[in-house]
PDB file of N, CA, C and O in Angstrom:
ATOM      1  N   LEU A   1      -0.630  17.664 -26.428  1.00  0.00           N
ATOM      2  CA  LEU A   1       0.343  16.579 -26.480  1.00  0.00           C
ATOM      3  C   LEU A   1      -0.288  15.271 -25.987  1.00  0.00           C
ATOM      4  O   LEU A   1      -0.132  14.236 -26.623  1.00  0.00           O
ATOM      5  N   VAL A   2      -0.995  15.355 -24.885  1.00  0.00           N
ATOM      6  CA  VAL A   2      -1.624  14.159 -24.325  1.00  0.00           C
ATOM      7  C   VAL A   2      -2.658  13.607 -25.299  1.00  0.00           C
ATOM      8  O   VAL A   2      -2.723  12.401 -25.542  1.00  0.00           O
ATOM      9  N   SER A   3      -3.462  14.487 -25.874  1.00  0.00           N
ATOM     10  CA  SER A   3      -4.510  14.018 -26.800  1.00  0.00           C
ATOM     11  C   SER A   3      -3.909  13.372 -28.045  1.00  0.00           C
ATOM     12  O   SER A   3      -4.488  12.436 -28.599  1.00  0.00           O
ATOM     13  N   ILE A   4      -2.755  13.809 -28.465  1.00  0.00           N
ATOM     14  CA  ILE A   4      -2.094  13.231 -29.647  1.00  0.00           C
ATOM     15  C   ILE A   4      -1.518  11.854 -29.333  1.00  0.00           C
ATOM     16  O   ILE A   4      -1.632  10.924 -30.126  1.00  0.00           O
ATOM     17  N   TYR A   5      -0.909  11.698 -28.175  1.00  0.00           N
ATOM     18  CA  TYR A   5      -0.180  10.470 -27.855  1.00  0.00           C
ATOM     19  C   TYR A   5      -0.935   9.486 -26.968  1.00  0.00           C
ATOM     20  O   TYR A   5      -0.441   8.395 -26.713  1.00  0.00           O
ATOM     21  N   TRP A   6      -2.120   9.850 -26.476  1.00  0.00           N
ATOM     22  CA  TRP A   6      -2.847   8.957 -25.565  1.00  0.00           C
ATOM     23  C   TRP A   6      -3.069   7.577 -26.182  1.00  0.00           C
ATOM     24  O   TRP A   6      -2.731   6.556 -25.590  1.00  0.00           O
ATOM     25  N   LYS A   7      -3.639   7.544 -27.372  1.00  0.00           N
ATOM     26  CA  LYS A   7      -3.990   6.256 -27.982  1.00  0.00           C
ATOM     27  C   LYS A   7      -2.756   5.398 -28.295  1.00  0.00           C
ATOM     28  O   LYS A   7      -2.732   4.215 -27.954  1.00  0.00           O
ATOM     29  N   PRO A   8      -1.700   5.953 -28.920  1.00  0.00           N
ATOM     30  CA  PRO A   8      -0.509   5.115 -29.152  1.00  0.00           C
ATOM     31  C   PRO A   8       0.139   4.623 -27.854  1.00  0.00           C
ATOM     32  O   PRO A   8       0.601   3.479 -27.782  1.00  0.00           O
ATOM     33  N   VAL A   9       0.153   5.461 -26.834  1.00  0.00           N
ATOM     34  CA  VAL A   9       0.738   5.055 -25.553  1.00  0.00           C
ATOM     35  C   VAL A   9      -0.123   3.959 -24.917  1.00  0.00           C
ATOM     36  O   VAL A   9       0.396   2.962 -24.414  1.00  0.00           O
ATOM     37  N   TYR A  10      -1.432   4.127 -24.971  1.00  0.00           N
ATOM     38  CA  TYR A  10      -2.354   3.125 -24.440  1.00  0.00           C
ATOM     39  C   TYR A  10      -2.139   1.777 -25.135  1.00  0.00           C
ATOM     40  O   TYR A  10      -2.018   0.739 -24.484  1.00  0.00           O
ATOM     41  N   LYS A  11      -2.083   1.796 -26.468  1.00  0.00           N
ATOM     42  CA  LYS A  11      -1.874   0.548 -27.221  1.00  0.00           C
ATOM     43  C   LYS A  11      -0.532  -0.085 -26.873  1.00  0.00           C
ATOM     44  O   LYS A  11      -0.423  -1.306 -26.744  1.00  0.00           O
ATOM     45  N   PHE A  12       0.490   0.730 -26.734  1.00  0.00           N
ATOM     46  CA  PHE A  12       1.822   0.237 -26.378  1.00  0.00           C
ATOM     47  C   PHE A  12       1.780  -0.476 -25.026  1.00  0.00           C
ATOM     48  O   PHE A  12       2.333  -1.571 -24.875  1.00  0.00           O
ATOM     49  N   VAL A  13       1.114   0.128 -24.043  1.00  0.00           N
ATOM     50  CA  VAL A  13       1.020  -0.481 -22.711  1.00  0.00           C
ATOM     51  C   VAL A  13       0.227  -1.783 -22.776  1.00  0.00           C
ATOM     52  O   VAL A  13       0.599  -2.789 -22.162  1.00  0.00           O
ATOM     53  N   ARG A  14      -0.856  -1.784 -23.522  1.00  0.00           N
ATOM     54  CA  ARG A  14      -1.673  -2.996 -23.653  1.00  0.00           C
ATOM     55  C   ARG A  14      -0.879  -4.136 -24.279  1.00  0.00           C
ATOM     56  O   ARG A  14      -0.931  -5.271 -23.812  1.00  0.00           O
ATOM     57  N   ILE A  15      -0.130  -3.845 -25.337  1.00  0.00           N
ATOM     58  CA  ILE A  15       0.576  -4.892 -26.075  1.00  0.00           C
ATOM     59  C   ILE A  15       1.874  -5.295 -25.373  1.00  0.00           C
ATOM     60  O   ILE A  15       2.090  -6.467 -25.070  1.00  0.00           O
ATOM     61  N   LYS A  16       2.753  -4.330 -25.130  1.00  0.00           N
ATOM     62  CA  LYS A  16       4.067  -4.679 -24.580  1.00  0.00           C
ATOM     63  C   LYS A  16       3.965  -5.177 -23.142  1.00  0.00           C
ATOM     64  O   LYS A  16       4.608  -6.150 -22.764  1.00  0.00           O
ATOM     65  N   TRP A  17       3.165  -4.513 -22.335  1.00  0.00           N
ATOM     66  CA  TRP A  17       3.089  -4.847 -20.924  1.00  0.00           C
ATOM     67  C   TRP A  17       1.933  -5.783 -20.606  1.00  0.00           C
ATOM     68  O   TRP A  17       1.725  -6.137 -19.443  1.00  0.00           O
ATOM     69  N   ARG A  18       1.161  -6.156 -21.634  1.00  0.00           N
ATOM     70  CA  ARG A  18       0.025  -7.076 -21.482  1.00  0.00           C
ATOM     71  C   ARG A  18      -0.927  -6.639 -20.369  1.00  0.00           C
ATOM     72  O   ARG A  18      -1.360  -7.444 -19.537  1.00  0.00           O
ATOM     73  N   ALA A  19      -1.218  -5.361 -20.358  1.00  0.00           N
ATOM     74  CA  ALA A  19      -2.099  -4.800 -19.341  1.00  0.00           C
ATOM     75  C   ALA A  19      -3.559  -4.963 -19.752  1.00  0.00           C
ATOM     76  O   ALA A  19      -3.884  -4.925 -20.940  1.00  0.00           O
ATOM     77  N   THR A  20      -4.409  -5.128 -18.766  1.00  0.00           N
ATOM     78  CA  THR A  20      -5.844  -5.153 -19.033  1.00  0.00           C
ATOM     79  C   THR A  20      -6.249  -3.744 -19.473  1.00  0.00           C
ATOM     80  O   THR A  20      -5.516  -2.775 -19.218  1.00  0.00           O
ATOM     81  N   PRO A  21      -7.407  -3.602 -20.101  1.00  0.00           N
ATOM     82  CA  PRO A  21      -7.836  -2.246 -20.508  1.00  0.00           C
ATOM     83  C   PRO A  21      -7.870  -1.255 -19.338  1.00  0.00           C
ATOM     84  O   PRO A  21      -7.392  -0.125 -19.471  1.00  0.00           O
ATOM     85  N   ASP A  22      -8.405  -1.681 -18.199  1.00  0.00           N
ATOM     86  CA  ASP A  22      -8.464  -0.780 -17.041  1.00  0.00           C
ATOM     87  C   ASP A  22      -7.079  -0.446 -16.503  1.00  0.00           C
ATOM     88  O   ASP A  22      -6.788   0.711 -16.174  1.00  0.00           O
ATOM     89  N   ASP A  23      -6.215  -1.450 -16.398  1.00  0.00           N
ATOM     90  CA  ASP A  23      -4.852  -1.199 -15.927  1.00  0.00           C
ATOM     91  C   ASP A  23      -4.096  -0.286 -16.884  1.00  0.00           C
ATOM     92  O   ASP A  23      -3.359   0.603 -16.456  1.00  0.00           O
ATOM     93  N   ALA A  24      -4.275  -0.508 -18.181  1.00  0.00           N
ATOM     94  CA  ALA A  24      -3.602   0.328 -19.178  1.00  0.00           C
ATOM     95  C   ALA A  24      -4.063   1.775 -19.061  1.00  0.00           C
ATOM     96  O   ALA A  24      -3.237   2.699 -19.110  1.00  0.00           O
ATOM     97  N   GLN A  25      -5.351   1.986 -18.892  1.00  0.00           N
ATOM     98  CA  GLN A  25      -5.855   3.360 -18.731  1.00  0.00           C
ATOM     99  C   GLN A  25      -5.258   4.012 -17.487  1.00  0.00           C
ATOM    100  O   GLN A  25      -4.836   5.167 -17.538  1.00  0.00           O
ATOM    101  N   ASP A  26      -5.211   3.269 -16.386  1.00  0.00           N
ATOM    102  CA  ASP A  26      -4.637   3.810 -15.151  1.00  0.00           C
ATOM    103  C   ASP A  26      -3.156   4.136 -15.326  1.00  0.00           C
ATOM    104  O   ASP A  26      -2.682   5.188 -14.878  1.00  0.00           O
ATOM    105  N   LEU A  27      -2.426   3.236 -15.970  1.00  0.00           N
ATOM    106  CA  LEU A  27      -0.991   3.459 -16.178  1.00  0.00           C
ATOM    107  C   LEU A  27      -0.733   4.656 -17.086  1.00  0.00           C
ATOM    108  O   LEU A  27       0.147   5.478 -16.814  1.00  0.00           O
ATOM    109  N   VAL A  28      -1.504   4.765 -18.159  1.00  0.00           N
ATOM    110  CA  VAL A  28      -1.308   5.877 -19.092  1.00  0.00           C
ATOM    111  C   VAL A  28      -1.659   7.198 -18.415  1.00  0.00           C
ATOM    112  O   VAL A  28      -0.933   8.183 -18.541  1.00  0.00           O
ATOM    113  N   GLN A  29      -2.771   7.217 -17.691  1.00  0.00           N
ATOM    114  CA  GLN A  29      -3.157   8.438 -16.982  1.00  0.00           C
ATOM    115  C   GLN A  29      -2.093   8.820 -15.956  1.00  0.00           C
ATOM    116  O   GLN A  29      -1.700   9.979 -15.854  1.00  0.00           O
ATOM    117  N   GLY A  30      -1.613   7.840 -15.197  1.00  0.00           N
ATOM    118  CA  GLY A  30      -0.573   8.108 -14.213  1.00  0.00           C
ATOM    119  C   GLY A  30       0.714   8.598 -14.855  1.00  0.00           C
ATOM    120  O   GLY A  30       1.370   9.513 -14.336  1.00  0.00           O
ATOM    121  N   PHE A  31       1.070   7.986 -15.981  1.00  0.00           N
ATOM    122  CA  PHE A  31       2.286   8.403 -16.687  1.00  0.00           C
ATOM    123  C   PHE A  31       2.199   9.858 -17.136  1.00  0.00           C
ATOM    124  O   PHE A  31       3.098  10.656 -16.870  1.00  0.00           O
ATOM    125  N   PHE A  32       1.119  10.215 -17.817  1.00  0.00           N
ATOM    126  CA  PHE A  32       0.992  11.588 -18.307  1.00  0.00           C
ATOM    127  C   PHE A  32       0.859  12.587 -17.155  1.00  0.00           C
ATOM    128  O   PHE A  32       1.414  13.686 -17.230  1.00  0.00           O
ATOM    129  N   THR A  33       0.174  12.205 -16.103  1.00  0.00           N
ATOM    130  CA  THR A  33       0.052  13.094 -14.944  1.00  0.00           C
ATOM    131  C   THR A  33       1.417  13.384 -14.352  1.00  0.00           C
ATOM    132  O   THR A  33       1.781  14.542 -14.122  1.00  0.00           O
ATOM    133  N   ARG A  34       2.184  12.320 -14.118  1.00  0.00           N
ATOM    134  CA  ARG A  34       3.522  12.506 -13.548  1.00  0.00           C
ATOM    135  C   ARG A  34       4.429  13.278 -14.501  1.00  0.00           C
ATOM    136  O   ARG A  34       5.190  14.156 -14.081  1.00  0.00           O
ATOM    137  N   ALA A  35       4.354  12.958 -15.787  1.00  0.00           N
ATOM    138  CA  ALA A  35       5.196  13.636 -16.769  1.00  0.00           C
ATOM    139  C   ALA A  35       4.914  15.138 -16.802  1.00  0.00           C
ATOM    140  O   ALA A  35       5.850  15.945 -16.878  1.00  0.00           O
ATOM    141  N   LEU A  36       3.651  15.505 -16.741  1.00  0.00           N
ATOM    142  CA  LEU A  36       3.297  16.927 -16.768  1.00  0.00           C
ATOM    143  C   LEU A  36       3.660  17.611 -15.451  1.00  0.00           C
ATOM    144  O   LEU A  36       4.162  18.745 -15.460  1.00  0.00           O
ATOM    145  N   GLU A  37       3.428  16.945 -14.331  1.00  0.00           N
ATOM    146  CA  GLU A  37       3.763  17.523 -13.028  1.00  0.00           C
ATOM    147  C   GLU A  37       5.265  17.758 -12.884  1.00  0.00           C
ATOM    148  O   GLU A  37       5.689  18.759 -12.308  1.00  0.00           O
ATOM    149  N   ARG A  38       6.046  16.839 -13.394  1.00  0.00           N
ATOM    150  CA  ARG A  38       7.507  16.927 -13.230  1.00  0.00           C
ATOM    151  C   ARG A  38       8.225  17.492 -14.450  1.00  0.00           C
ATOM    152  O   ARG A  38       9.452  17.453 -14.515  1.00  0.00           O
ATOM    153  N   ASN A  39       7.456  17.967 -15.401  1.00  0.00           N
ATOM    154  CA  ASN A  39       7.999  18.643 -16.579  1.00  0.00           C
ATOM    155  C   ASN A  39       8.976  17.765 -17.376  1.00  0.00           C
ATOM    156  O   ASN A  39      10.021  18.219 -17.822  1.00  0.00           O
ATOM    157  N   PHE A  40       8.621  16.465 -17.511  1.00  0.00           N
ATOM    158  CA  PHE A  40       9.466  15.526 -18.257  1.00  0.00           C
ATOM    159  C   PHE A  40       9.713  15.976 -19.692  1.00  0.00           C
ATOM    160  O   PHE A  40      10.788  15.784 -20.238  1.00  0.00           O
ATOM    161  N   PHE A  41       8.695  16.560 -20.307  1.00  0.00           N
ATOM    162  CA  PHE A  41       8.789  16.861 -21.730  1.00  0.00           C
ATOM    163  C   PHE A  41       9.820  17.944 -22.034  1.00  0.00           C
ATOM    164  O   PHE A  41      10.338  18.014 -23.140  1.00  0.00           O
ATOM    165  N   ALA A  42      10.155  18.752 -21.060  1.00  0.00           N
ATOM    166  CA  ALA A  42      11.183  19.773 -21.243  1.00  0.00           C
ATOM    167  C   ALA A  42      12.574  19.140 -21.346  1.00  0.00           C
ATOM    168  O   ALA A  42      13.502  19.753 -21.886  1.00  0.00           O
ATOM    169  N   ARG A  43      12.717  17.912 -20.875  1.00  0.00           N
ATOM    170  CA  ARG A  43      14.020  17.231 -20.896  1.00  0.00           C
ATOM    171  C   ARG A  43      14.331  16.544 -22.225  1.00  0.00           C
ATOM    172  O   ARG A  43      15.425  16.027 -22.411  1.00  0.00           O
ATOM    173  N   TYR A  44      13.350  16.511 -23.114  1.00  0.00           N
ATOM    174  CA  TYR A  44      13.553  15.829 -24.391  1.00  0.00           C
ATOM    175  C   TYR A  44      14.651  16.515 -25.203  1.00  0.00           C
ATOM    176  O   TYR A  44      14.664  17.725 -25.365  1.00  0.00           O
ATOM    177  N   ASP A  45      15.587  15.704 -25.740  1.00  0.00           N
ATOM    178  CA  ASP A  45      16.681  16.203 -26.578  1.00  0.00           C
ATOM    179  C   ASP A  45      16.601  15.517 -27.938  1.00  0.00           C
ATOM    180  O   ASP A  45      16.932  14.335 -28.057  1.00  0.00           O
ATOM    181  N   PRO A  46      16.171  16.250 -28.977  1.00  0.00           N
ATOM    182  CA  PRO A  46      16.023  15.631 -30.305  1.00  0.00           C
ATOM    183  C   PRO A  46      17.333  15.122 -30.899  1.00  0.00           C
ATOM    184  O   PRO A  46      17.316  14.290 -31.805  1.00  0.00           O
ATOM    185  N   ALA A  47      18.458  15.549 -30.378  1.00  0.00           N
ATOM    186  CA  ALA A  47      19.744  15.067 -30.875  1.00  0.00           C
ATOM    187  C   ALA A  47      20.015  13.637 -30.406  1.00  0.00           C
ATOM    188  O   ALA A  47      20.828  12.929 -31.006  1.00  0.00           O
ATOM    189  N   ARG A  48      19.324  13.202 -29.351  1.00  0.00           N
ATOM    190  CA  ARG A  48      19.581  11.876 -28.792  1.00  0.00           C
ATOM    191  C   ARG A  48      18.630  10.801 -29.300  1.00  0.00           C
ATOM    192  O   ARG A  48      19.002   9.632 -29.373  1.00  0.00           O
ATOM    193  N   ALA A  49      17.383  11.174 -29.602  1.00  0.00           N
ATOM    194  CA  ALA A  49      16.395  10.166 -30.037  1.00  0.00           C
ATOM    195  C   ALA A  49      15.177  10.871 -30.609  1.00  0.00           C
ATOM    196  O   ALA A  49      14.961  12.056 -30.351  1.00  0.00           O
ATOM    197  N   SER A  50      14.379  10.104 -31.351  1.00  0.00           N
ATOM    198  CA  SER A  50      13.107  10.660 -31.809  1.00  0.00           C
ATOM    199  C   SER A  50      12.202  10.817 -30.588  1.00  0.00           C
ATOM    200  O   SER A  50      12.395  10.139 -29.564  1.00  0.00           O
ATOM    201  N   PHE A  51      11.214  11.684 -30.690  1.00  0.00           N
ATOM    202  CA  PHE A  51      10.329  11.909 -29.557  1.00  0.00           C
ATOM    203  C   PHE A  51       9.603  10.633 -29.166  1.00  0.00           C
ATOM    204  O   PHE A  51       9.465  10.323 -27.990  1.00  0.00           O
ATOM    205  N   ARG A  52       9.159   9.892 -30.156  1.00  0.00           N
ATOM    206  CA  ARG A  52       8.416   8.662 -29.874  1.00  0.00           C
ATOM    207  C   ARG A  52       9.283   7.629 -29.145  1.00  0.00           C
ATOM    208  O   ARG A  52       8.822   6.967 -28.216  1.00  0.00           O
ATOM    209  N   THR A  53      10.534   7.492 -29.558  1.00  0.00           N
ATOM    210  CA  THR A  53      11.457   6.576 -28.884  1.00  0.00           C
ATOM    211  C   THR A  53      11.703   7.030 -27.453  1.00  0.00           C
ATOM    212  O   THR A  53      11.686   6.222 -26.519  1.00  0.00           O
ATOM    213  N   TRP A  54      11.917   8.313 -27.281  1.00  0.00           N
ATOM    214  CA  TRP A  54      12.147   8.872 -25.947  1.00  0.00           C
ATOM    215  C   TRP A  54      10.920   8.661 -25.056  1.00  0.00           C
ATOM    216  O   TRP A  54      11.041   8.266 -23.897  1.00  0.00           O
ATOM    217  N   LEU A  55       9.740   8.890 -25.625  1.00  0.00           N
ATOM    218  CA  LEU A  55       8.499   8.713 -24.888  1.00  0.00           C
ATOM    219  C   LEU A  55       8.333   7.257 -24.444  1.00  0.00           C
ATOM    220  O   LEU A  55       7.970   6.981 -23.305  1.00  0.00           O
ATOM    221  N   ARG A  56       8.617   6.313 -25.339  1.00  0.00           N
ATOM    222  CA  ARG A  56       8.514   4.892 -24.990  1.00  0.00           C
ATOM    223  C   ARG A  56       9.505   4.513 -23.893  1.00  0.00           C
ATOM    224  O   ARG A  56       9.176   3.716 -23.013  1.00  0.00           O
ATOM    225  N   THR A  57      10.692   5.054 -23.961  1.00  0.00           N
ATOM    226  CA  THR A  57      11.693   4.766 -22.938  1.00  0.00           C
ATOM    227  C   THR A  57      11.228   5.268 -21.569  1.00  0.00           C
ATOM    228  O   THR A  57      11.328   4.551 -20.562  1.00  0.00           O
ATOM    229  N   CYS A  58      10.704   6.478 -21.536  1.00  0.00           N
ATOM    230  CA  CYS A  58      10.170   7.029 -20.280  1.00  0.00           C
ATOM    231  C   CYS A  58       8.989   6.195 -19.783  1.00  0.00           C
ATOM    232  O   CYS A  58       8.880   5.904 -18.594  1.00  0.00           O
ATOM    233  N   LEU A  59       8.122   5.815 -20.698  1.00  0.00           N
ATOM    234  CA  LEU A  59       6.949   5.023 -20.354  1.00  0.00           C
ATOM    235  C   LEU A  59       7.351   3.656 -19.805  1.00  0.00           C
ATOM    236  O   LEU A  59       6.796   3.195 -18.804  1.00  0.00           O
ATOM    237  N   ASP A  60       8.321   3.016 -20.441  1.00  0.00           N
ATOM    238  CA  ASP A  60       8.800   1.715 -19.945  1.00  0.00           C
ATOM    239  C   ASP A  60       9.310   1.826 -18.514  1.00  0.00           C
ATOM    240  O   ASP A  60       9.031   0.971 -17.671  1.00  0.00           O
ATOM    241  N   GLY A  61      10.064   2.874 -18.225  1.00  0.00           N
ATOM    242  CA  GLY A  61      10.566   3.080 -16.874  1.00  0.00           C
ATOM    243  C   GLY A  61       9.440   3.292 -15.883  1.00  0.00           C
ATOM    244  O   GLY A  61       9.443   2.723 -14.784  1.00  0.00           O
ATOM    245  N   TYR A  62       8.449   4.079 -16.279  1.00  0.00           N
ATOM    246  CA  TYR A  62       7.311   4.353 -15.406  1.00  0.00           C
ATOM    247  C   TYR A  62       6.523   3.076 -15.113  1.00  0.00           C
ATOM    248  O   TYR A  62       6.239   2.763 -13.960  1.00  0.00           O
ATOM    249  N   VAL A  63       6.178   2.326 -16.162  1.00  0.00           N
ATOM    250  CA  VAL A  63       5.381   1.108 -15.975  1.00  0.00           C
ATOM    251  C   VAL A  63       6.164   0.086 -15.154  1.00  0.00           C
ATOM    252  O   VAL A  63       5.603  -0.560 -14.257  1.00  0.00           O
ATOM    253  N   SER A  64       7.443  -0.047 -15.424  1.00  0.00           N
ATOM    254  CA  SER A  64       8.273  -0.973 -14.660  1.00  0.00           C
ATOM    255  C   SER A  64       8.271  -0.608 -13.175  1.00  0.00           C
ATOM    256  O   SER A  64       8.106  -1.485 -12.309  1.00  0.00           O
ATOM    257  N   ASN A  65       8.433   0.659 -12.868  1.00  0.00           N
ATOM    258  CA  ASN A  65       8.424   1.109 -11.480  1.00  0.00           C
ATOM    259  C   ASN A  65       7.061   0.885 -10.825  1.00  0.00           C
ATOM    260  O   ASN A  65       6.988   0.470  -9.663  1.00  0.00           O
ATOM    261  N   GLU A  66       5.991   1.165 -11.556  1.00  0.00           N
ATOM    262  CA  GLU A  66       4.649   0.965 -11.016  1.00  0.00           C
ATOM    263  C   GLU A  66       4.381  -0.509 -10.738  1.00  0.00           C
ATOM    264  O   GLU A  66       3.810  -0.859  -9.710  1.00  0.00           O
ATOM    265  N   ARG A  67       4.796  -1.370 -11.643  1.00  0.00           N
ATOM    266  CA  ARG A  67       4.589  -2.814 -11.441  1.00  0.00           C
ATOM    267  C   ARG A  67       5.419  -3.315 -10.269  1.00  0.00           C
ATOM    268  O   ARG A  67       4.967  -4.135  -9.480  1.00  0.00           O
ATOM    269  N   ARG A  68       6.642  -2.826 -10.143  1.00  0.00           N
ATOM    270  CA  ARG A  68       7.507  -3.224  -9.033  1.00  0.00           C
ATOM    271  C   ARG A  68       6.892  -2.772  -7.706  1.00  0.00           C
ATOM    272  O   ARG A  68       6.868  -3.529  -6.732  1.00  0.00           O
ATOM    273  N   ALA A  69       6.370  -1.553  -7.673  1.00  0.00           N
ATOM    274  CA  ALA A  69       5.743  -1.036  -6.457  1.00  0.00           C
ATOM    275  C   ALA A  69       4.492  -1.838  -6.105  1.00  0.00           C
ATOM    276  O   ALA A  69       4.248  -2.148  -4.942  1.00  0.00           O
ATOM    277  N   ALA A  70       3.695  -2.192  -7.109  1.00  0.00           N
ATOM    278  CA  ALA A  70       2.485  -2.984  -6.867  1.00  0.00           C
ATOM    279  C   ALA A  70       2.850  -4.363  -6.340  1.00  0.00           C
ATOM    280  O   ALA A  70       2.185  -4.895  -5.443  1.00  0.00           O
ATOM    281  N   SER A  71       3.908  -4.943  -6.877  1.00  0.00           N
ATOM    282  CA  SER A  71       4.358  -6.250  -6.420  1.00  0.00           C
ATOM    283  C   SER A  71       4.847  -6.173  -4.979  1.00  0.00           C
ATOM    284  O   SER A  71       4.559  -7.053  -4.169  1.00  0.00           O
ATOM    285  N   ALA A  72       5.573  -5.130  -4.652  1.00  0.00           N
ATOM    286  CA  ALA A  72       6.074  -4.964  -3.288  1.00  0.00           C
ATOM    287  C   ALA A  72       4.918  -4.780  -2.313  1.00  0.00           C
ATOM    288  O   ALA A  72       4.944  -5.310  -1.205  1.00  0.00           O
ATOM    289  N   ARG A  73       3.889  -4.033  -2.742  1.00  0.00           N
ATOM    290  CA  ARG A  73       2.721  -3.835  -1.874  1.00  0.00           C
ATOM    291  C   ARG A  73       1.998  -5.158  -1.632  1.00  0.00           C
ATOM    292  O   ARG A  73       1.572  -5.454  -0.521  1.00  0.00           O
ATOM    293  N   SER A  74       1.887  -5.981  -2.667  1.00  0.00           N
ATOM    294  CA  SER A  74       1.176  -7.251  -2.497  1.00  0.00           C
ATOM    295  C   SER A  74       1.988  -8.217  -1.633  1.00  0.00           C
ATOM    296  O   SER A  74       1.418  -9.019  -0.900  1.00  0.00           O
ATOM    297  N   CYS A  75       3.300  -8.148  -1.716  1.00  0.00           N
ATOM    298  CA  CYS A  75       4.148  -9.016  -0.882  1.00  0.00           C
ATOM    299  C   CYS A  75       4.131  -8.565   0.571  1.00  0.00           C
ATOM    300  O   CYS A  75       4.288  -9.376   1.481  1.00  0.00           O
ATOM    301  N   ALA A  76       3.940  -7.284   0.793  1.00  0.00           N
ATOM    302  CA  ALA A  76       3.952  -6.735   2.155  1.00  0.00           C
ATOM    303  C   ALA A  76       2.624  -6.952   2.863  1.00  0.00           C
ATOM    304  O   ALA A  76       2.532  -6.809   4.076  1.00  0.00           O
ATOM    305  N   THR A  77       1.588  -7.305   2.130  1.00  0.00           N
ATOM    306  CA  THR A  77       0.269  -7.524   2.730  1.00  0.00           C
ATOM    307  C   THR A  77       0.289  -8.820   3.501  1.00  0.00           C
ATOM    308  O   THR A  77       0.597  -9.873   2.956  1.00  0.00           O
ATOM    309  N   PRO A  78      -0.047  -8.766   4.796  1.00  0.00           N
ATOM    310  CA  PRO A  78      -0.032 -10.001   5.580  1.00  0.00           C
ATOM    311  C   PRO A  78      -1.113 -10.967   5.095  1.00  0.00           C
ATOM    312  O   PRO A  78      -2.206 -10.567   4.721  1.00  0.00           O
ATOM    313  N   ARG A  79      -0.768 -12.222   5.093  1.00  0.00           N
ATOM    314  CA  ARG A  79      -1.717 -13.253   4.684  1.00  0.00           C
ATOM    315  C   ARG A  79      -2.556 -13.677   5.870  1.00  0.00           C
ATOM    316  O   ARG A  79      -2.050 -13.752   7.001  1.00  0.00           O
ATOM    317  N   PRO A  80      -3.822 -13.972   5.630  1.00  0.00           N
ATOM    318  CA  PRO A  80      -4.661 -14.408   6.753  1.00  0.00           C
ATOM    319  C   PRO A  80      -4.167 -15.759   7.293  1.00  0.00           C
ATOM    320  O   PRO A  80      -3.738 -16.627   6.543  1.00  0.00           O
ATOM    321  N   LYS A  81      -4.276 -15.909   8.614  1.00  0.00           N
ATOM    322  CA  LYS A  81      -3.849 -17.158   9.243  1.00  0.00           C
ATOM    323  C   LYS A  81      -4.949 -18.187   9.081  1.00  0.00           C
ATOM    324  O   LYS A  81      -6.123 -17.876   9.080  1.00  0.00           O
ATOM    325  N   LYS A  82      -4.530 -19.427   8.952  1.00  0.00           N
ATOM    326  CA  LYS A  82      -5.493 -20.532   8.782  1.00  0.00           C
ATOM    327  C   LYS A  82      -5.942 -21.073  10.111  1.00  0.00           C
ATOM    328  O   LYS A  82      -5.327 -21.060  11.090  1.00  0.00           O
TER     329      LYS A  82
END
């Protein structure tokens, strides 16, 4: 499954989320790792959406959460005093 969808997911992250190549690779790897660890793919319901649409929706949520967490980490970092 990962080998089939890696490239389309990578391209989607690069284009929609305007990620650098390295960031896109990290996000895609993190997404598939989490999805497999938490058995996301077992939750897919073909009556509700196509697999690709469902996958994009899950991916959007993952990338959004990762970006929000990264932003929070950067805001929490103390700035050096002048």
